[in-house]
Every structure is written in C-alpha cells, then in structure tokens.
Amino acid sequence: SNYPNGKPAIKYNMIKGSIDGTLTIFGEDGKTNYEAQYKNGQLHGVRTEYYANGKAYKKERFQDNNYEGIQEYFAEDGKPLVSVELKNDEYHGNTLIYTGGKLSVTKKYNSDELVEIVK
C-alpha cells in the first residue's frame, strides 16, 4: 500500500498466507519507521523501530515469536539506554543500564531471577 504521495507505506512478503521475510513500515517521508524479520508468520530475527531522526529506538531479537538474545534500547541521540539478555522470554544473563550513554549498573539474571547487581 502507498501514501497519497506515491511513496510506499508498507512492504512485506507473504508465503501461504503468512508473512515471511522482512516486513517494513515507512513514514510518508520514505524513512523506515519499523522493520522486522518473520518466519511462517512469527517474529524470527531482529525487529527494529526508529525515531523520526532515523536512529534506532529499539532492536529486539526473536526466535519463534519469543524474545531471544540481546534486546537493545536507545536514546534519540543514539546512545544506549538499556541492553537486556533474554532466553525464552525470560531475563537470563546481563541487563546493562546506561546513564548518559555510559554503563552505570549491571544486573545479572538466571532464569528470570536476579542474582547480582554490579554498580
């Protein structure tokens, strides 16, 4: 589908009635607002959402529609805010919290249970 100005609003691939591959949503200005990888209609791979300035707001990783791996969240200037490790939708590994783009706190998790805080 397209905007009235002729620029595409959304782009995706369907296989057997399910989204498969990259789904991209564009703003009227043609910039990418959202991009996600799908496999058989489920989130599988990286999903990225963008600020109006084109910098990434968040980069999330999925496997079979579950959060899996490192999830990253950014300030509008591109500096990191939080980085979270997840396994099967649970906190597992390090959660890194940034202040002004610099690492300020590390929280360590094991199967959704907080085991250590390092400042």
Short mmCIF file of C-alpha atoms in Angstrom, two decimals:
data_model
loop_
_atom_site.label_atom_id
_atom_site.label_comp_id
_atom_site.label_asym_id
_atom_site.label_seq_id
_atom_site.Cartn_x
_atom_site.Cartn_y
_atom_site.Cartn_z
CA SER A 1 0.00 0.00 0.00
CA ASN A 2 1.16 3.55 -0.72
CA TYR A 3 0.75 7.04 0.73
CA PRO A 4 -1.08 9.66 -1.37
CA ASN A 5 2.36 10.99 -2.40
CA GLY A 6 3.06 7.63 -4.06
CA LYS A 7 5.72 6.51 -1.57
CA PRO A 8 5.27 3.02 -0.10
CA ALA A 9 3.70 2.73 3.37
CA ILE A 10 4.43 -0.96 3.94
CA LYS A 11 6.39 -3.70 2.24
CA TYR A 12 6.31 -7.41 3.05
CA ASN A 13 6.33 -10.89 1.56
CA MET A 14 3.60 -13.49 2.03
CA ILE A 15 4.04 -17.25 1.69
CA LYS A 16 0.97 -19.46 2.07
CA GLY A 17 -0.97 -16.67 3.81
CA SER A 18 1.76 -15.81 6.36
CA ILE A 19 4.32 -13.04 6.45
CA ASP A 20 7.73 -14.49 5.66
CA GLY A 21 10.92 -12.43 5.44
CA THR A 22 11.21 -8.71 6.11
CA LEU A 23 8.21 -6.51 6.96
CA THR A 24 9.00 -2.80 6.61
CA ILE A 25 6.76 0.15 7.52
CA PHE A 26 7.71 3.54 6.12
CA GLY A 27 6.77 7.09 7.09
CA GLU A 28 5.29 9.46 4.50
CA ASP A 29 8.80 10.88 4.10
CA GLY A 30 10.02 7.48 2.90
CA LYS A 31 12.12 6.79 6.01
CA THR A 32 11.88 3.37 7.63
CA ASN A 33 9.85 3.50 10.88
CA TYR A 34 9.72 -0.23 11.62
CA GLU A 35 11.44 -3.31 10.29
CA ALA A 36 11.04 -6.91 11.44
CA GLN A 37 12.01 -10.39 10.32
CA TYR A 38 9.30 -13.04 10.13
CA LYS A 39 9.31 -16.77 9.52
CA ASN A 40 5.99 -18.52 8.88
CA GLY A 41 4.07 -15.54 10.29
CA GLN A 42 6.05 -15.37 13.54
CA LEU A 43 8.70 -12.89 14.61
CA HIS A 44 12.02 -14.59 13.99
CA GLY A 45 15.16 -12.47 13.86
CA VAL A 46 15.60 -8.76 14.51
CA ARG A 47 12.82 -6.19 14.97
CA THR A 48 13.91 -2.55 14.86
CA GLU A 49 11.86 0.59 15.47
CA TYR A 50 13.20 4.04 14.61
CA TYR A 51 12.94 7.60 15.88
CA ALA A 52 11.87 10.28 13.38
CA ASN A 53 15.55 11.23 13.02
CA GLY A 54 16.29 7.77 11.59
CA LYS A 55 18.21 6.45 14.60
CA ALA A 56 17.17 3.14 16.15
CA TYR A 57 14.83 3.36 19.17
CA LYS A 58 14.98 -0.36 19.89
CA LYS A 59 16.47 -3.52 18.43
CA GLU A 60 14.83 -6.67 19.68
CA ARG A 61 15.62 -10.25 18.76
CA PHE A 62 13.14 -13.09 18.45
CA GLN A 63 13.07 -16.80 17.89
CA ASP A 64 9.70 -18.37 17.07
CA ASN A 65 7.80 -15.31 18.41
CA ASN A 66 9.71 -15.34 21.76
CA TYR A 67 12.22 -12.74 22.88
CA GLU A 68 15.61 -14.38 22.50
CA GLY A 69 19.08 -12.88 22.85
CA ILE A 70 20.12 -9.29 23.38
CA GLN A 71 17.41 -6.61 23.34
CA GLU A 72 18.74 -3.07 22.95
CA TYR A 73 17.05 0.27 23.65
CA PHE A 74 18.47 3.66 22.69
CA ALA A 75 18.03 7.38 23.35
CA GLU A 76 17.10 9.65 20.45
CA ASP A 77 20.76 10.67 20.09
CA GLY A 78 21.71 7.02 19.53
CA LYS A 79 23.31 6.47 22.94
CA PRO A 80 22.40 3.19 24.68
CA LEU A 81 19.79 3.23 27.47
CA VAL A 82 19.38 -0.47 28.32
CA SER A 83 20.63 -3.78 26.98
CA VAL A 84 18.84 -6.92 28.18
CA GLU A 85 19.67 -10.61 27.60
CA LEU A 86 16.60 -12.83 27.33
CA LYS A 87 16.10 -16.54 26.79
CA ASN A 88 12.60 -17.87 26.04
CA ASP A 89 11.05 -14.53 27.12
CA GLU A 90 12.89 -14.62 30.50
CA TYR A 91 15.71 -12.47 31.82
CA HIS A 92 18.82 -14.60 31.53
CA GLY A 93 22.30 -13.08 31.54
CA ASN A 94 23.23 -9.43 31.89
CA THR A 95 20.96 -6.41 31.92
CA LEU A 96 23.08 -3.33 31.30
CA ILE A 97 21.71 0.08 32.32
CA TYR A 98 23.31 3.20 30.90
CA THR A 99 23.30 6.81 32.11
CA GLY A 100 24.28 9.40 29.53
CA GLY A 101 25.48 6.62 27.25
CA LYS A 102 27.86 5.20 29.87
CA LEU A 103 27.34 1.89 31.68
CA SER A 104 26.09 2.59 35.23
CA VAL A 105 24.59 -0.69 36.50
CA THR A 106 24.83 -4.36 35.53
CA LYS A 107 22.14 -6.74 36.75
CA LYS A 108 22.78 -10.47 36.35
CA TYR A 109 19.85 -12.83 35.94
CA ASN A 110 19.45 -16.59 35.84
CA SER A 111 16.09 -17.89 34.55
CA ASP A 112 14.23 -14.65 35.42
CA GLU A 113 15.81 -14.49 38.91
CA LEU A 114 18.06 -11.55 39.83
CA VAL A 115 21.31 -12.98 41.21
CA GLU A 116 23.66 -9.98 41.36
CA ILE A 117 23.80 -6.20 40.92
CA VAL A 118 27.13 -4.59 39.99
CA LYS A 119 27.48 -0.79 40.10
#
